[in-house]
Coordinates of C-alpha atoms in Angstrom, one line a residue:
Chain A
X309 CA 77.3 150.5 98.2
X310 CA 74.5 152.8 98.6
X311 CA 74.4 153.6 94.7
X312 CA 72.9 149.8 94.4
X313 CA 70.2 150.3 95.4
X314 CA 69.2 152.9 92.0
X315 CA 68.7 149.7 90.3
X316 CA 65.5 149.5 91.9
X317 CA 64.1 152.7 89.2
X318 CA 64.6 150.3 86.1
X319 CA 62.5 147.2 88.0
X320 CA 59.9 149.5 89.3
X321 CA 59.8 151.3 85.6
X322 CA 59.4 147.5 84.2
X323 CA 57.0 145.9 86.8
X324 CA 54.8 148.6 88.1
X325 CA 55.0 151.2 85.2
X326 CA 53.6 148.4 82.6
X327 CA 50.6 148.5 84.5
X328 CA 49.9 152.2 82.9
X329 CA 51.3 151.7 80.0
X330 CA 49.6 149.3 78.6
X331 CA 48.0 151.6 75.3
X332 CA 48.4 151.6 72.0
X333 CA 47.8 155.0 71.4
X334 CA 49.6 157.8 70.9
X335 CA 52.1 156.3 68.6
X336 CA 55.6 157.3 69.5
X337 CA 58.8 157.3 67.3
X338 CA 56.7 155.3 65.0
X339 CA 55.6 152.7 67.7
X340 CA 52.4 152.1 69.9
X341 CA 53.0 153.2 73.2
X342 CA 53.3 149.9 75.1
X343 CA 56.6 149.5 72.7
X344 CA 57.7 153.0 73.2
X345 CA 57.5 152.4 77.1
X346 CA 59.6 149.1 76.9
X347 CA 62.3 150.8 75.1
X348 CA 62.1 153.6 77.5
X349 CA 62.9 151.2 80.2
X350 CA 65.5 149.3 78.5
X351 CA 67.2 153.2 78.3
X352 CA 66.3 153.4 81.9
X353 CA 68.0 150.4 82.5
X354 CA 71.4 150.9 81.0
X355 CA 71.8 154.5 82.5
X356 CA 71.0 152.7 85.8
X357 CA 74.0 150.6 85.3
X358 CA 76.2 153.1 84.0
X359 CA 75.7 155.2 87.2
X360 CA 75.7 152.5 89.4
X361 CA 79.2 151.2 88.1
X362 CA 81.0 154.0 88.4
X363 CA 80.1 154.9 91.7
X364 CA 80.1 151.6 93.0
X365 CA 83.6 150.9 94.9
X366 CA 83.8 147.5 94.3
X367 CA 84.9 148.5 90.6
X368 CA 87.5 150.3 91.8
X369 CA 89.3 147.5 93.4
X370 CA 92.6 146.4 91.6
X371 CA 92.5 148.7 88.7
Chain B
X1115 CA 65.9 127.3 39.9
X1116 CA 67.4 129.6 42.5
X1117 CA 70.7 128.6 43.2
X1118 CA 72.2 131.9 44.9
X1119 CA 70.6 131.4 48.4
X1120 CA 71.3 127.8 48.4
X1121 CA 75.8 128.6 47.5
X1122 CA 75.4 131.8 50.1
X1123 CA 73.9 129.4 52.9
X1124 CA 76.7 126.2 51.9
X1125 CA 79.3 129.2 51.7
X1126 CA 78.0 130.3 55.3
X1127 CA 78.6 127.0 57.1
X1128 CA 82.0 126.8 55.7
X1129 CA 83.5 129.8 56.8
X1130 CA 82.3 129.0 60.1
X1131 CA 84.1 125.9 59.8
X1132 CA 87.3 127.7 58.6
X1133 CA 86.7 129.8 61.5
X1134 CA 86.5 126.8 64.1
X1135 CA 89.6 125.2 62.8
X1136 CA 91.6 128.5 62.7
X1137 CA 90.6 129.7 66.4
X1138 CA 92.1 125.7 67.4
X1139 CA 95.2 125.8 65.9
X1140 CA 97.4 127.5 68.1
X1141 CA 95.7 126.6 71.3
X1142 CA 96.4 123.2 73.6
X1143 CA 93.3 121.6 74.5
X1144 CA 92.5 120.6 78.0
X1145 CA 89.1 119.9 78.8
X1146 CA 89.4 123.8 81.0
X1147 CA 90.7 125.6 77.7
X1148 CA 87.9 123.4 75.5
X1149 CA 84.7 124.7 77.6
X1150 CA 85.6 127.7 79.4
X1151 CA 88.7 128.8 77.3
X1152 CA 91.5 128.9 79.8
X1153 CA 89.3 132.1 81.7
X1154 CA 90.7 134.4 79.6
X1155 CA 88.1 136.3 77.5
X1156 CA 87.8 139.6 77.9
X1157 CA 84.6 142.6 77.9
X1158 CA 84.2 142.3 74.4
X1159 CA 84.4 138.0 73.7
X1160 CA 82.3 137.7 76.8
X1161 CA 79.5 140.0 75.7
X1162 CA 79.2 138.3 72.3
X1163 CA 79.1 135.0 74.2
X1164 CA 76.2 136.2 76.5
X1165 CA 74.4 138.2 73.8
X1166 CA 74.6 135.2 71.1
X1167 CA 71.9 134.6 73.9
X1168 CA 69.2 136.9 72.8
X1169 CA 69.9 136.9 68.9
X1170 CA 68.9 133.1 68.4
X1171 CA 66.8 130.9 65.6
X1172 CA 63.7 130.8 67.8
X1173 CA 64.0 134.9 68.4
X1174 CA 64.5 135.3 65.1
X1175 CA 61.7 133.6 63.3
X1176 CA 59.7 133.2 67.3
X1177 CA 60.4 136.7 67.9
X1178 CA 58.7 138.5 64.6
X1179 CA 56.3 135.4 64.7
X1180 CA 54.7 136.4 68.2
X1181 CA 54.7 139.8 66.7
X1182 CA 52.4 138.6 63.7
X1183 CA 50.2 136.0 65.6
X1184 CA 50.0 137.3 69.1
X1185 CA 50.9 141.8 68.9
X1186 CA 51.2 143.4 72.0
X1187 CA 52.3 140.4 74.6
X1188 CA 55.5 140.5 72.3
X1189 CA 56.6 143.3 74.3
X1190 CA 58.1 140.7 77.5
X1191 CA 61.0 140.0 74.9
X1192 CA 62.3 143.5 75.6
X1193 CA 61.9 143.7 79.1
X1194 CA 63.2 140.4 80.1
X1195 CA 66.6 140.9 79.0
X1196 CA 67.0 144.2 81.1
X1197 CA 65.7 142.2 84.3
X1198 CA 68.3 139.8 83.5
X1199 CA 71.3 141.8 82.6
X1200 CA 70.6 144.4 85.7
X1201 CA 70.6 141.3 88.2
X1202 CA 74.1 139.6 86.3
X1203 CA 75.7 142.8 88.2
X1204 CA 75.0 141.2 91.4
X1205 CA 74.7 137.4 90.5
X1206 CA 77.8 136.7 88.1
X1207 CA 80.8 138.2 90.3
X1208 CA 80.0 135.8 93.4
X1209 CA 79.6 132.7 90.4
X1210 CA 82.9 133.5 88.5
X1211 CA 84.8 134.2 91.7
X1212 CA 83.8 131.6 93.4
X1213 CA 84.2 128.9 90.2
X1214 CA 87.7 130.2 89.6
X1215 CA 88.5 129.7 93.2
X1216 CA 88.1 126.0 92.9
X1217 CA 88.2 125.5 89.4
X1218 CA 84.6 124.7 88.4
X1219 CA 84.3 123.9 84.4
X1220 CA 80.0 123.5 84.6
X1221 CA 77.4 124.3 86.5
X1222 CA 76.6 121.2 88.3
X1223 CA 80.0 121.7 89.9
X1224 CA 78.9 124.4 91.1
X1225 CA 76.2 122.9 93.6
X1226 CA 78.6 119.8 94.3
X1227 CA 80.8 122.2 95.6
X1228 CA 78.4 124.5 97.5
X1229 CA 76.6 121.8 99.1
X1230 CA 79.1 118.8 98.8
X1231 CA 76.8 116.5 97.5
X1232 CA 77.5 115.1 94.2
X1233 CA 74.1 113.5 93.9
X1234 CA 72.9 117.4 94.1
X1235 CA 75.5 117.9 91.2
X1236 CA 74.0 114.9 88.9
X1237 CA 70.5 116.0 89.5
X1238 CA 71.2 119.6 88.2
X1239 CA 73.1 117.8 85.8
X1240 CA 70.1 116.1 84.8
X1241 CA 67.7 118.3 84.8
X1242 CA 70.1 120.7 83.0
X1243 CA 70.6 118.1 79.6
X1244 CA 66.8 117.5 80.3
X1245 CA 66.2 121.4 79.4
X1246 CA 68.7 121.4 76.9
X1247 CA 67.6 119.3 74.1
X1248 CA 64.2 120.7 73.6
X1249 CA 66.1 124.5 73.1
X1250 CA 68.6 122.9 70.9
X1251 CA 66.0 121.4 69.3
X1252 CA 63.8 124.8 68.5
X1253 CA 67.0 126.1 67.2
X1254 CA 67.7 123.0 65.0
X1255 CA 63.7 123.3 63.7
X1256 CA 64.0 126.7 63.0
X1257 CA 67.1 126.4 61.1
X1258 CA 65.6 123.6 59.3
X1259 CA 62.8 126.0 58.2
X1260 CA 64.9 128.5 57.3
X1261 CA 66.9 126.6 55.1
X1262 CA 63.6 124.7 53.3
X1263 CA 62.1 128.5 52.9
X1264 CA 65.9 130.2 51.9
X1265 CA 66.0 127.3 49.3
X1266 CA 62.6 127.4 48.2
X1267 CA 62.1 123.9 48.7
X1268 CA 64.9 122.7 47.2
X1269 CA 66.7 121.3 50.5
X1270 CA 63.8 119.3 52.2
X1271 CA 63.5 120.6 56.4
X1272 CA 64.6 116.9 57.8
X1273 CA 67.5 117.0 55.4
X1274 CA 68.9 120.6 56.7
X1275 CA 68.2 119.9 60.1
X1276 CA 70.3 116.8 59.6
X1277 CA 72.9 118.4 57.8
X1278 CA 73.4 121.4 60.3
X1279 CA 73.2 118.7 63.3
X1280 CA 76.6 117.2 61.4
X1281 CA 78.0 120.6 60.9
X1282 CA 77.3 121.5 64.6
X1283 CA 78.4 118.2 66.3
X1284 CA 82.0 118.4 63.8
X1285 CA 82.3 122.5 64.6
X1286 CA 82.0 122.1 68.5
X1287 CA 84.1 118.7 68.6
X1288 CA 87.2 120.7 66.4
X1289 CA 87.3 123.8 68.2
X1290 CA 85.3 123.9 71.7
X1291 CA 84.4 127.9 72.7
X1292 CA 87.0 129.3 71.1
X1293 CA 85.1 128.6 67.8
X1294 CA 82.2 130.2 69.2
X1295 CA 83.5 133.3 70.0
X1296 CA 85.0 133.7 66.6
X1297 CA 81.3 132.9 65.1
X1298 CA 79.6 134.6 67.2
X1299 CA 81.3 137.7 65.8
X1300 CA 80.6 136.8 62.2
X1301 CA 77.3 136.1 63.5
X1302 CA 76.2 139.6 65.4
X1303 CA 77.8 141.5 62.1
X1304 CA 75.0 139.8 60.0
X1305 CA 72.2 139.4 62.1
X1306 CA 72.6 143.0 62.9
X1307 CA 73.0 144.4 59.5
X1308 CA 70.2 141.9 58.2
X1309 CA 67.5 142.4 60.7
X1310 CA 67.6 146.7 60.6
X1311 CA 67.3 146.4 56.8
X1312 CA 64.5 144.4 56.9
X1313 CA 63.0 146.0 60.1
X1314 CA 63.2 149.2 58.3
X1315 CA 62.2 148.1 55.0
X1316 CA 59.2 145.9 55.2
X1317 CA 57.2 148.4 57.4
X1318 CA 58.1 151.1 54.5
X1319 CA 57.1 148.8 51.7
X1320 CA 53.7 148.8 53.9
X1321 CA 53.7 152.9 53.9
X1322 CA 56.2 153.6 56.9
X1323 CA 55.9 152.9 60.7
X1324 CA 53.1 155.4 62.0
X1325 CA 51.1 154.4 59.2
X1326 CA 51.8 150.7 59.7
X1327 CA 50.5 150.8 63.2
X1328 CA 47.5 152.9 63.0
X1329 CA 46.5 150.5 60.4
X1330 CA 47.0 147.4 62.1
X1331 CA 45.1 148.8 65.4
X1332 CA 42.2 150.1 63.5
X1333 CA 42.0 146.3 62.1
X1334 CA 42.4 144.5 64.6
X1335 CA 41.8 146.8 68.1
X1336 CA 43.8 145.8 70.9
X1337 CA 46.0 143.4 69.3
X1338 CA 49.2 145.6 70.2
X1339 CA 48.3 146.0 73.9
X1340 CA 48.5 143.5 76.9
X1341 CA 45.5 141.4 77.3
X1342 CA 44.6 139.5 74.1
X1343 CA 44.2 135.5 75.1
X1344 CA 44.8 135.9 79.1
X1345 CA 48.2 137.4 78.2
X1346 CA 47.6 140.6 80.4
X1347 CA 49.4 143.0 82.6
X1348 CA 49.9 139.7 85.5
X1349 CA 51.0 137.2 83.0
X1350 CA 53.2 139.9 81.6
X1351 CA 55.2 140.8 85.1
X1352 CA 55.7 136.9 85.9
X1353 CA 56.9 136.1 82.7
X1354 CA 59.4 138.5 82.6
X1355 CA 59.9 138.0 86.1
X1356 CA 60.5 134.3 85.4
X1357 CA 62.4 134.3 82.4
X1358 CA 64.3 137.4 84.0
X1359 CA 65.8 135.3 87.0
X1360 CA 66.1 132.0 84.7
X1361 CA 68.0 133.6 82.1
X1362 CA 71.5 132.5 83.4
X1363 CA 70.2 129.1 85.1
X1364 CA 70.8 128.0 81.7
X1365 CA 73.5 125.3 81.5
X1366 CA 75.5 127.0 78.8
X1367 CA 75.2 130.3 79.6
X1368 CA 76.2 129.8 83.3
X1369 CA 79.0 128.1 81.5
X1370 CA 79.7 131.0 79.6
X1371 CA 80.3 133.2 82.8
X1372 CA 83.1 131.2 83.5
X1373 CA 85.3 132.4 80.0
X1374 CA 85.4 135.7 81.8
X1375 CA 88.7 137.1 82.7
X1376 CA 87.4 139.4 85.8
X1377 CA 84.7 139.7 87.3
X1378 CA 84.5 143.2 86.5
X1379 CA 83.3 141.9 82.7
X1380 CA 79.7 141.3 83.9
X1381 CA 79.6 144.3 85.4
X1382 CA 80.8 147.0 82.7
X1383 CA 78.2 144.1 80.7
X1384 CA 75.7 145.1 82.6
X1385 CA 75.5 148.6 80.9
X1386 CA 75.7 147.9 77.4
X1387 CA 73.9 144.3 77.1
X1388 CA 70.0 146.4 77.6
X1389 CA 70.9 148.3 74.7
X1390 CA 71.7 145.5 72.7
X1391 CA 68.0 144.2 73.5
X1392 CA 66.7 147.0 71.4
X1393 CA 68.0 145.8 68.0
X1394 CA 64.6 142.9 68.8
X1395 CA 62.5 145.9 68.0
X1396 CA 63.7 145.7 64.1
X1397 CA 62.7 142.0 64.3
X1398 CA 59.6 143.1 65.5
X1399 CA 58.4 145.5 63.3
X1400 CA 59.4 142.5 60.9
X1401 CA 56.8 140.3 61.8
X1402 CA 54.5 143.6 61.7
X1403 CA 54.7 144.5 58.6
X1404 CA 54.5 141.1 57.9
X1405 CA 50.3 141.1 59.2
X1406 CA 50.0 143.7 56.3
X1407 CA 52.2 142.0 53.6
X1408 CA 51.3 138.6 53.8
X1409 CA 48.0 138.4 56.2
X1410 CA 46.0 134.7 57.3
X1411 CA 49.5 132.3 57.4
X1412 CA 48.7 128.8 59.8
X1413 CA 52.2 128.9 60.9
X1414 CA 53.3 132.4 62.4
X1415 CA 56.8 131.3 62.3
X1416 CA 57.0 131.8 58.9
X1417 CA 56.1 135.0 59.1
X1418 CA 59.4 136.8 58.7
X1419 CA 60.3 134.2 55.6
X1420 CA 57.5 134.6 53.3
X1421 CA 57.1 138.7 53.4
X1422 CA 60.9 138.6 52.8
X1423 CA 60.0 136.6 49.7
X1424 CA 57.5 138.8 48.8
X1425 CA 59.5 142.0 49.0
X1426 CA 63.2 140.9 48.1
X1427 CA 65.4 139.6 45.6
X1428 CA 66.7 135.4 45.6
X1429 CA 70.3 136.6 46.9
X1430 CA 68.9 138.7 49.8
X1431 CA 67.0 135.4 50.8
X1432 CA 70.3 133.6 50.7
X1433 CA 72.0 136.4 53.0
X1434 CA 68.6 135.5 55.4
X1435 CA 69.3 132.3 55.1
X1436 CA 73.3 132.7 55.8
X1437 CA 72.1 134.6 58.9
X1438 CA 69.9 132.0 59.9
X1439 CA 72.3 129.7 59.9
X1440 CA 75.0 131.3 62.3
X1441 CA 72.3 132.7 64.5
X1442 CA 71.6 128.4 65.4
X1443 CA 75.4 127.5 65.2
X1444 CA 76.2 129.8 67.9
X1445 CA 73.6 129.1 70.4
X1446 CA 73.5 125.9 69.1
X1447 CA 77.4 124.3 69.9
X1448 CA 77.0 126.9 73.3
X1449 CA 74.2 123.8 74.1
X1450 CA 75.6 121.0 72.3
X1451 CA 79.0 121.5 74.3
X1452 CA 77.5 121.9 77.7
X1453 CA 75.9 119.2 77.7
X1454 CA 78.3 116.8 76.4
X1455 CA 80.7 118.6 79.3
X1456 CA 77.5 118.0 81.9
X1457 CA 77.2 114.3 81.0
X1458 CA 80.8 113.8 80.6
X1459 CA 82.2 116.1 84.0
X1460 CA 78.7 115.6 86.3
X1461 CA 77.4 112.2 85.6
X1462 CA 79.7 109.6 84.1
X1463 CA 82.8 111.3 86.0
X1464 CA 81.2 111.1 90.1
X1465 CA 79.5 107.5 88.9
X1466 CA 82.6 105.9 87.9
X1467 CA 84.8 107.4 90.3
X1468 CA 88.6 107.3 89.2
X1469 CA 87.7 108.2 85.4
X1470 CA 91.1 109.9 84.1
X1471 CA 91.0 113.3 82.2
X1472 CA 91.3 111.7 78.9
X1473 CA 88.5 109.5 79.6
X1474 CA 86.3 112.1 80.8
X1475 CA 87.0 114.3 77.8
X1476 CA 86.5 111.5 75.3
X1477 CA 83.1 110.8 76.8
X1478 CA 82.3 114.5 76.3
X1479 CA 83.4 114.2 72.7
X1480 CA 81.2 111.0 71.9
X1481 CA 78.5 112.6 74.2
X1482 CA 78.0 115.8 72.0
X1483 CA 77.6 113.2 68.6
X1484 CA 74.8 111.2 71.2
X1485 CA 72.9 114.4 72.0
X1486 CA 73.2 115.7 68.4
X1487 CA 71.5 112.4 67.2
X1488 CA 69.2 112.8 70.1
X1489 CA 68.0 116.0 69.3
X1490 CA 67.7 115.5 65.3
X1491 CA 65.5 112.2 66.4
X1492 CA 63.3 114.5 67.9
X1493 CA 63.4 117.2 65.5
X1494 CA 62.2 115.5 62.9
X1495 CA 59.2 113.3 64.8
X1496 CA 57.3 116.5 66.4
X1497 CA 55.8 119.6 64.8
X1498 CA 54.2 122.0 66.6
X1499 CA 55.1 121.4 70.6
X1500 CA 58.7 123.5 70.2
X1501 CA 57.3 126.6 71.6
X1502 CA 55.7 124.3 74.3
X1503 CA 59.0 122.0 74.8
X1504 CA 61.2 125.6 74.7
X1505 CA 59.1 126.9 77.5
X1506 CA 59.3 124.2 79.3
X1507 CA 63.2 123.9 79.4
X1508 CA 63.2 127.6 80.9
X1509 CA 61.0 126.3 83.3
X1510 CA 63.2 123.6 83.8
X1511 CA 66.1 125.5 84.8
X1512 CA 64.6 128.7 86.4
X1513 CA 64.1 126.2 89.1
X1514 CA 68.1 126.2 89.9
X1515 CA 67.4 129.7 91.2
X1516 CA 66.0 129.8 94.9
X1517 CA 68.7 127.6 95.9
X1518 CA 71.5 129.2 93.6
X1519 CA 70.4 132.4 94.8
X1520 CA 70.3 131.7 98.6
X1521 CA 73.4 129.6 98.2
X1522 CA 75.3 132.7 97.3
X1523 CA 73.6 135.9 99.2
X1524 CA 72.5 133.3 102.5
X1525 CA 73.9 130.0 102.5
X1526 CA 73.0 129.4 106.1
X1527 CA 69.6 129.4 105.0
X1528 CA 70.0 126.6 102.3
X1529 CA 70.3 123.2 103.6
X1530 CA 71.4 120.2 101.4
X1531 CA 67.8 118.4 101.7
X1532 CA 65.9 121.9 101.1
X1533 CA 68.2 122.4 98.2
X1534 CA 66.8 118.5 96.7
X1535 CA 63.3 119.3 98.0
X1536 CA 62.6 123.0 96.3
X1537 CA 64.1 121.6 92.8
X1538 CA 62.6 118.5 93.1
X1539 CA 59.4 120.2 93.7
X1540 CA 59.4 123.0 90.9
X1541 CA 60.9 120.4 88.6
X1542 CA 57.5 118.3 89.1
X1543 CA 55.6 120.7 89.3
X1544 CA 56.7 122.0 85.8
X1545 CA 56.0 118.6 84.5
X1546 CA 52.5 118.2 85.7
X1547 CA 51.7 121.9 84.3
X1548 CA 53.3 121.1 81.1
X1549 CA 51.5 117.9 80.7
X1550 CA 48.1 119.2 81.6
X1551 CA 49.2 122.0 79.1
X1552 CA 48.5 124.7 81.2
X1553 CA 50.7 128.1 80.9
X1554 CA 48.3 130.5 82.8
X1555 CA 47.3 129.9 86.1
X1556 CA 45.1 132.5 87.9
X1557 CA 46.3 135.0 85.2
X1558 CA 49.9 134.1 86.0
X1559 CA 52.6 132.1 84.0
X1560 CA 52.4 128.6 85.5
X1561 CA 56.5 128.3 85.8
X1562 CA 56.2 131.0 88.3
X1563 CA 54.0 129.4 90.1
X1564 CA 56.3 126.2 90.5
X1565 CA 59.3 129.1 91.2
X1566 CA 57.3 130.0 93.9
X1567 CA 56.5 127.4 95.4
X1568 CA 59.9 125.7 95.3
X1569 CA 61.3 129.3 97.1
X1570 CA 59.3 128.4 99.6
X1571 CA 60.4 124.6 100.2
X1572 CA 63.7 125.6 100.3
X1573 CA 63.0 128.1 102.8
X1574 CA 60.9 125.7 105.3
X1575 CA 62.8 122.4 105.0
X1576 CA 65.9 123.7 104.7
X1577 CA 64.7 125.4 108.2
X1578 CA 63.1 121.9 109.6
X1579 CA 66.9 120.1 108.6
X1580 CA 69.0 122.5 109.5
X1581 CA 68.9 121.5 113.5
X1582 CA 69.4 118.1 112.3
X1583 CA 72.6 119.1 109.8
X1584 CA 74.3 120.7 113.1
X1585 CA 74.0 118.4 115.3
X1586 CA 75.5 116.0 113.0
X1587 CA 78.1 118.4 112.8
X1588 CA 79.2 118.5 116.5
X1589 CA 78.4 114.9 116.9
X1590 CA 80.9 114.4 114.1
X1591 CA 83.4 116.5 115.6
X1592 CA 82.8 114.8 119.0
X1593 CA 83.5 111.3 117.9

């Protein structure tokens, strides 16, 4: 159950890391930063989950 | 006279109505199979379900309008959905098990059952149709715009927002979620494939992405950046924050948890539903391109609409239009069903008492024709207060979540009068704030304030009653 508690990285990335990424400038992969960084967490996010579910045991219940 | 649009749009509506009646035929309708479709959807249906969600009327022609009127602040839309999705991995499970344990169609059931109070039921019942109608009515406005731009003119606003009310109301009455699921394939196939083009291809037509932005930050400097009209980096964490946890206090969508086959669903879900989030950014640099193409329009949900115009052919407009059109009937019946099922199952059922099954499920019928007529009343009387009316619904049901929350994780700590008091209290609270029309308070968004404060409530009068609730307990067991 221990794994769980990864899912803290994408919230920290959303609700602490806006604070310094709040810049237009540089434009990345044709977007202003602020953008960039939201699609960086939503990448964050879903690697997160994919760890998280196949390491968590409860998933492994039943199969 | 352009006629292609207008036969791609008809021609839209009725394939979804083909679709309705072919996903009924085979199926025996009990009021369980109707709303929640016998529990039997799978990864895939279930996904569609949840992200038919994200990819509505109001994103659509909201999402690429906040992009053109209001830049950086835009960026919430992204991050919301993540929040949401990465807390369904620990929320949903508990709420499917626990409705398929006792058979739960909606979500008032839910609280009846946790608390066993079915005044607690009605009043989230309530406040859940309450919420419902202004949504339903954005998406029913913003169809009705997109059918009166698609058509260029031709088909007045009141008289498509009428006409898709009828189609919506007939669709959700034949085939219940089952004709969802089906449309909401059709649907994501479209939207997808319609958005990228234009996402790609407006910001080209204005000399390609880098040059796009550098341009639009040199006009206007800090317009793609938190901070423009109060919107900063505070209003920005308790938006998402607030829209993050209210996401699935939505009637319908807590509904559509129940369709799920395992509970393992929302969990593999969890990976792939952020992703999904990122196809917004195509909408997005829409309504972009759109300051460039078509700069100075009063309403910014046209946006998207008239740079289309500009840039494409008649028939792609139709194809917008046909888009349109599925991206309200989806959401749309989601709504319209739930709350016929939540006036039906959660009001009229626990205040006449012995109501049989067919009663109950003919009430729902005639109750999704009611709110349909309901919300096409107020569609065509108001203008501009949607976006207000829309944020106040999520308001609205965000409040469900203290007690939803602690009812799962810490029921011990949730009381049935701190479970009235804290919704009671945000629900007020949202009220007053909306009247007063204020959406920042202290630099925050004023619905987390009235989240906040109705945690809180729980918390101390649930602790103040509990001594009382156990003692009535033991006395109970005593006599």
């Amino acid at each position: 159950m221990a794994i769980r508690w990864l899912t803290l990285v994408p919230l920290l990335f959303i609700f602490v890391g806006v604070a310094f990424a709040n810049h237009a400038t540089p434009i990345v992969l044709g977007m202003p930063f602020l953008f960039f960084y939201m699609v960086l967490c939503i990448v964050v996010t879903s690697v997160c989950m994919a760890i998280v579910y196949k390491f968590d045991p409860t998933n492994k219940e039943g199969k | 006279m352009h006629t292609a649009p207008i036969v791609i749009i008809f021609g839209t509506i009725v394939i979804a109505l083909i679709l309705a009646v072919l996903s009924h035929r085979r199926k025996k309708m009990s009021l369980e199979q109707w709303s929640v479709g016998g529990r039997g959807f799978g990864v895939l249906f279930v996904f569609l379900l949840l992200a038919g969600e994200i990819y509505t009327t109001f994103t659509f022609l909201g999402g690429s309008g906040w992009a053109y009127g209001t830049g950086g602040p835009t960026a919430y839309i992204l991050a919301y959905g993540a929040v949401a999705y990465l807390l369904s991995y620990f929320l949903l499970p508990p709420v499917w098990r626990y409705a398929k344990e006792h058979n739960l169609i909606s979500q008032p059931d839910f609280f009846n059952k946790k608390f066993d109070s079915k005044w607690l039921g009605i009043l989230v019942a309530v406040v859940g149709v309450v919420a419902i109608v202004p949504y339903l009515q954005s998406q029913m406005t913003g169809l009705g715009l997109i059918v009166e731009t698609a058509s260029y003119g031709a088909i007045h606003q009141s008289v498509a927002i009428g006409i898709a009310m009828i189609v919506l109301a007939f669709y959700v009455t034949l085939s219940g979620i089952h004709g969802t699921a089906w449309t909401a394939v059709l649907k994501d196939i479209t939207i997808l494939t319609v958005v990228i083009i234009i996402g790609i291809a407006l910001p080209m037509h204005v000399g390609g992405f880098h040059a796009m932005f550098t341009k639009i930050n040199a006009e206007k400097p800090g317009f793609l950046t938190l901070g423009a009209k109060g919107m900063g980096v505070p209003w920005f964490i308790s938006t998402v924050a607030l829209t993050g946890l209210g996401f699935y206090m939505w009637p319908h969508a807590f509904g559509a948890v129940y369709t799920a086959k395992h509970e393992r669903v929302f969990r593999k879900n969890a990976i792939f539903l952020p992703l999904y989030q990122l196809i917004l950014l195509f909408v997005f640099f829409a309504g972009f391109a759109a300051i460039l193409i078509t700069p100075g329009l009063k309403n910014t949900n046209l946006a998207l609409l008239v740079a289309v115009q500009k840039v494409f052919p008649g028939w792609f407009v139709g194809i917008i239009g046909g888009a349109g059109v599925l991206t309200a009937i989806v959401p749309g019946s989601l709504m319209l069903m739930a709350a016929g099922t939540l006036i039906a199952e959660n009001i009229y059922r626990p205040i006449v008492g012995n109501a049989s099954p067919k009663q109950v499920q003919v009430v729902a019928r005639v109750m999704v024709w009611v709110v349909a007529a309901v919300t096409f009343l107020f569609s065509i009387h108001s203008n501009a207060a949607i976006v207000a009316l829309l944020l106040m619904g999520y308001n609205f049901v965000s409040q469900f979540f203290p007690t939803l929350l602690l009812s799962i994780f810490a029921r011990r700590a949730v009381s049935k009068p701190g479970a009235f008091a804290g919704i009671l209290v945000g629900v007020a609270m949202v009220v007053y704030f909306t009247m007063t029309k204020q959406s920042l308070v202290f630099g925050l968004n004023s619905g987390f304030w009235a989240l906040l404060v109705n945690f809180i409530v729980v918390l101390v009068v649930s602790a103040a009653t509990r001594d009382v609730s156990r003692n009535q307990v033991t006395s109970a067991a005593q006599s």
